[in-house]
Amino acid sequence: MPTVAESQTSTETDWVSRFADDVIAESERRAPGKPVVVASGLSPSGPIHLGNLREVMTPHLVADEIRRRGYEVRHLISWDDYDRYRKVPNGVPGIDASWAEHIGKPLTSVPAPAGSAYPNWAEHFKAAMTEALDELGVEYDPISQTEQYTAGAYREQILHAMKHRADIDAVLDRYRTKKDPAAAGKGKQQQKKVDEAELEAAEGSGAADEDDGGSSAGYFPYKPYCGNCGKDLTVVTSYDDDSTELNYTCSECGFAETVRLNEFNRGKLVWKVDWPMRWAYEGVIFEPSGVDHSSPGSSFVVGGQIVREVFDGVQPIGPMYAFVGISGMAKMSSSKGGVPTPGDALKIMEAPLLRWLYARRRPNQSFKIAFDQEINRLYDEWDSLERKVADGTALPADLAAHGRAVRTAAGELPSTPRPLPYRTLASVADITAGADDQTLRILSELDPENPLTSLDAVRPRLDRAENWITTQVPAEARTIVRGEPDAELLGSLDDQGRESLRLLVEGLDSHWSLDGLTTLVYGVPKVLAGLEPDAKPTPELKVAQRSFFALLYRLLVSRDTGPRLPTLLLAVGADRVRALLGA
């Protein structure tokens, strides 16, 4: 649990505490004495990516802060698994074009990808996210919308919406095309852009209905799934409020059916009505939404009016959150395939680091998650923050974000006992190809005064670094130590080149540690220039150092660059270094 001082600085400085203040006050105003309710929505229409994780982490962090203050909180995660299957996503193993035959069915009625251990499409993609949320320490109450709708949980709300369909239609009409022809064309184009943006955002963070329920027979906010083909390509042709008798036809298979809505559970409200219905039904106080939902006519804007005017509820408070990117990639879209998921990120970084990325930025600030070489810099920044927290020099906002990253109200998250630099671990994993005996030998020599005796002390960080090397670093960029000396290059060296190698080889034994070898490799060019090993570098000296480093890389790994030289020398071993340098 956070210290009193940490709690006080958090309350004063970080965005999470400010939202927690607002949510507590709003909850006490709306529902005094009841648990505080925050919500997220995820649609398992495909891989749930790191952008969608912000839909969960924003309310999670706020809920966790409220729990720390002693309040009872429910973080609802609605699995929108009763949404229609919209299209066959790209980049998903185990599926092919034949899955297109299921378009229009509920996600829970679509077969899982070939080879999956799960019973349907939705459960297959929910499983990976559930595992990631558990590792991230996210406490939540899951709600399956398939279970809710098919069990008749929303029957009264559905009947109410159908009875007040004219009121809902009037709200939607405020954002539909105006009667002026010129404005109409512009309005259609604008609404098309809004709808497309929302559909894109909905893949993984909300439902994605194709229309708002309008037809030539009138407006109906309810969409039955066909009793024959199971798809939602249906049109309601009539509805009677008194008997709740509903007639529909299916444009896919031609099936027609008459049902009584007061006992019918095979369908759902269209998204722009479903979302505000659930706000009122669940009593949601706080729920963020993506920037895609902020445009006029979007489901968040429309929903705010529908929840008030139709369901006699109140729209949740909550920020619009910005996009999350990946180093070297544009905004993520689950429909385009190949987008990293939280599970992918947790294979290469520890859970506290991933939590920190979401905690340190306000929701309206975009940020990127590093899968490329930037992950080394990211870990350096994190380790620097850890040191500042330990010695009491961290700024209040940084201290608060760190506290939210490493622990929840339930306790501390697992961490690496001896967190050696990520770049060092990655370099060693690269050179040793993951061989435990060689990895332990090298790491034990980093600090001779405090040698590492077991790899358990550097896990799970070591495992994450190994995964990063094997999954994210191209084969051509991997480090392969030479098997034999480069006789041609050694024979071409001038006197200064040979002298630089001699000085390095002679100093290996007396400098055989990470810090010692760092001093040695930087000091050799200084000694050649007639300077002391600890002399401050000049522009000319930096040029000489870069030239010396490039020579060592060519002799050791046949490239001009590679892992940091002190780490590389330790990994290669003193005897082999001497051999490759022509000693």
PDB file of C-alpha atoms in Angstrom, residues 15-16 19-28 30-31 34-42 54-67 71-79 138-143 145 275 278-279 281-289 314-319:
ATOM      1  CA  TRP A  15      -4.594  12.899 -13.186  1.00  0.00           C
ATOM      2  CA  VAL A  16      -5.822   9.652 -11.627  1.00  0.00           C
ATOM      3  CA  PHE A  19     -10.650  11.861 -11.652  1.00  0.00           C
ATOM      4  CA  ALA A  20     -11.088   9.761  -8.508  1.00  0.00           C
ATOM      5  CA  ASP A  21     -12.182  12.901  -6.613  1.00  0.00           C
ATOM      6  CA  ASP A  22     -14.766  13.686  -9.308  1.00  0.00           C
ATOM      7  CA  VAL A  23     -16.039  10.101  -9.540  1.00  0.00           C
ATOM      8  CA  ILE A  24     -16.479   9.737  -5.780  1.00  0.00           C
ATOM      9  CA  ALA A  25     -18.358  13.029  -5.581  1.00  0.00           C
ATOM     10  CA  GLU A  26     -20.577  12.113  -8.540  1.00  0.00           C
ATOM     11  CA  SER A  27     -21.287   8.652  -7.162  1.00  0.00           C
ATOM     12  CA  GLU A  28     -22.290  10.074  -3.786  1.00  0.00           C
ATOM     13  CA  ARG A  30     -26.239   9.917  -7.838  1.00  0.00           C
ATOM     14  CA  ALA A  31     -26.155   6.729  -5.765  1.00  0.00           C
ATOM     15  CA  LYS A  34     -23.846   2.152  -3.237  1.00  0.00           C
ATOM     16  CA  PRO A  35     -20.627   0.822  -4.823  1.00  0.00           C
ATOM     17  CA  VAL A  36     -18.944   3.167  -7.268  1.00  0.00           C
ATOM     18  CA  VAL A  37     -19.427   1.817 -10.802  1.00  0.00           C
ATOM     19  CA  VAL A  38     -16.901   2.367 -13.584  1.00  0.00           C
ATOM     20  CA  ALA A  39     -17.075   0.625 -16.931  1.00  0.00           C
ATOM     21  CA  SER A  40     -15.192  -0.495 -20.024  1.00  0.00           C
ATOM     22  CA  GLY A  41     -16.356  -2.204 -23.192  1.00  0.00           C
ATOM     23  CA  LEU A  42     -14.361  -4.638 -25.317  1.00  0.00           C
ATOM     24  CA  ARG A  54      -6.552   2.196 -22.738  1.00  0.00           C
ATOM     25  CA  GLU A  55     -10.309   1.588 -22.609  1.00  0.00           C
ATOM     26  CA  VAL A  56      -9.578  -0.662 -19.619  1.00  0.00           C
ATOM     27  CA  MET A  57      -6.541   0.921 -17.968  1.00  0.00           C
ATOM     28  CA  THR A  58      -8.069   4.398 -17.646  1.00  0.00           C
ATOM     29  CA  PRO A  59     -11.034   3.284 -15.484  1.00  0.00           C
ATOM     30  CA  HIS A  60      -8.891   0.617 -13.800  1.00  0.00           C
ATOM     31  CA  LEU A  61      -6.423   3.187 -12.503  1.00  0.00           C
ATOM     32  CA  VAL A  62      -9.245   5.425 -11.279  1.00  0.00           C
ATOM     33  CA  ALA A  63     -11.090   2.483  -9.681  1.00  0.00           C
ATOM     34  CA  ASP A  64      -7.907   1.317  -7.999  1.00  0.00           C
ATOM     35  CA  GLU A  65      -7.306   4.763  -6.518  1.00  0.00           C
ATOM     36  CA  ILE A  66     -10.876   4.785  -5.175  1.00  0.00           C
ATOM     37  CA  ARG A  67     -10.316   1.336  -3.636  1.00  0.00           C
ATOM     38  CA  TYR A  71     -14.532   2.696  -1.115  1.00  0.00           C
ATOM     39  CA  GLU A  72     -16.245  -0.296  -2.709  1.00  0.00           C
ATOM     40  CA  VAL A  73     -15.858  -0.190  -6.485  1.00  0.00           C
ATOM     41  CA  ARG A  74     -17.123  -2.290  -9.389  1.00  0.00           C
ATOM     42  CA  HIS A  75     -15.159  -2.089 -12.615  1.00  0.00           C
ATOM     43  CA  LEU A  76     -17.454  -3.608 -15.220  1.00  0.00           C
ATOM     44  CA  ILE A  77     -15.937  -4.929 -18.416  1.00  0.00           C
ATOM     45  CA  SER A  78     -18.662  -5.627 -20.922  1.00  0.00           C
ATOM     46  CA  TRP A  79     -17.611  -8.206 -23.454  1.00  0.00           C
ATOM     47  CA  VAL A 138      -6.681  -5.464 -13.283  1.00  0.00           C
ATOM     48  CA  GLU A 139      -9.598  -6.310 -10.977  1.00  0.00           C
ATOM     49  CA  TYR A 140     -12.948  -6.329 -12.785  1.00  0.00           C
ATOM     50  CA  ASP A 141     -16.412  -7.863 -13.087  1.00  0.00           C
ATOM     51  CA  PRO A 142     -16.874  -9.421 -16.553  1.00  0.00           C
ATOM     52  CA  ILE A 143     -20.237  -9.203 -18.296  1.00  0.00           C
ATOM     53  CA  GLN A 145     -23.540  -9.422 -23.541  1.00  0.00           C
ATOM     54  CA  TRP A 275     -24.813   1.760 -24.933  1.00  0.00           C
ATOM     55  CA  ARG A 278     -26.543  -0.067 -20.253  1.00  0.00           C
ATOM     56  CA  TRP A 279     -25.403   3.193 -18.633  1.00  0.00           C
ATOM     57  CA  TYR A 281     -29.187  -0.264 -16.288  1.00  0.00           C
ATOM     58  CA  GLU A 282     -25.761  -0.580 -14.611  1.00  0.00           C
ATOM     59  CA  GLY A 283     -25.642   2.865 -13.008  1.00  0.00           C
ATOM     60  CA  VAL A 284     -22.283   3.691 -14.578  1.00  0.00           C
ATOM     61  CA  ILE A 285     -20.603   6.738 -13.060  1.00  0.00           C
ATOM     62  CA  PHE A 286     -17.344   6.764 -15.032  1.00  0.00           C
ATOM     63  CA  GLU A 287     -16.528   5.449 -18.491  1.00  0.00           C
ATOM     64  CA  PRO A 288     -13.953   6.881 -20.898  1.00  0.00           C
ATOM     65  CA  SER A 289     -14.377   6.762 -24.661  1.00  0.00           C
ATOM     66  CA  VAL A 314     -27.415  10.126 -16.594  1.00  0.00           C
ATOM     67  CA  GLN A 315     -24.449   9.892 -18.922  1.00  0.00           C
ATOM     68  CA  PRO A 316     -21.222   8.785 -17.223  1.00  0.00           C
ATOM     69  CA  ILE A 317     -18.457  11.266 -16.700  1.00  0.00           C
ATOM     70  CA  GLY A 318     -15.167  10.362 -18.310  1.00  0.00           C
ATOM     71  CA  PRO A 319     -12.492  11.657 -20.642  1.00  0.00           C
TER      72      PRO A 319
END
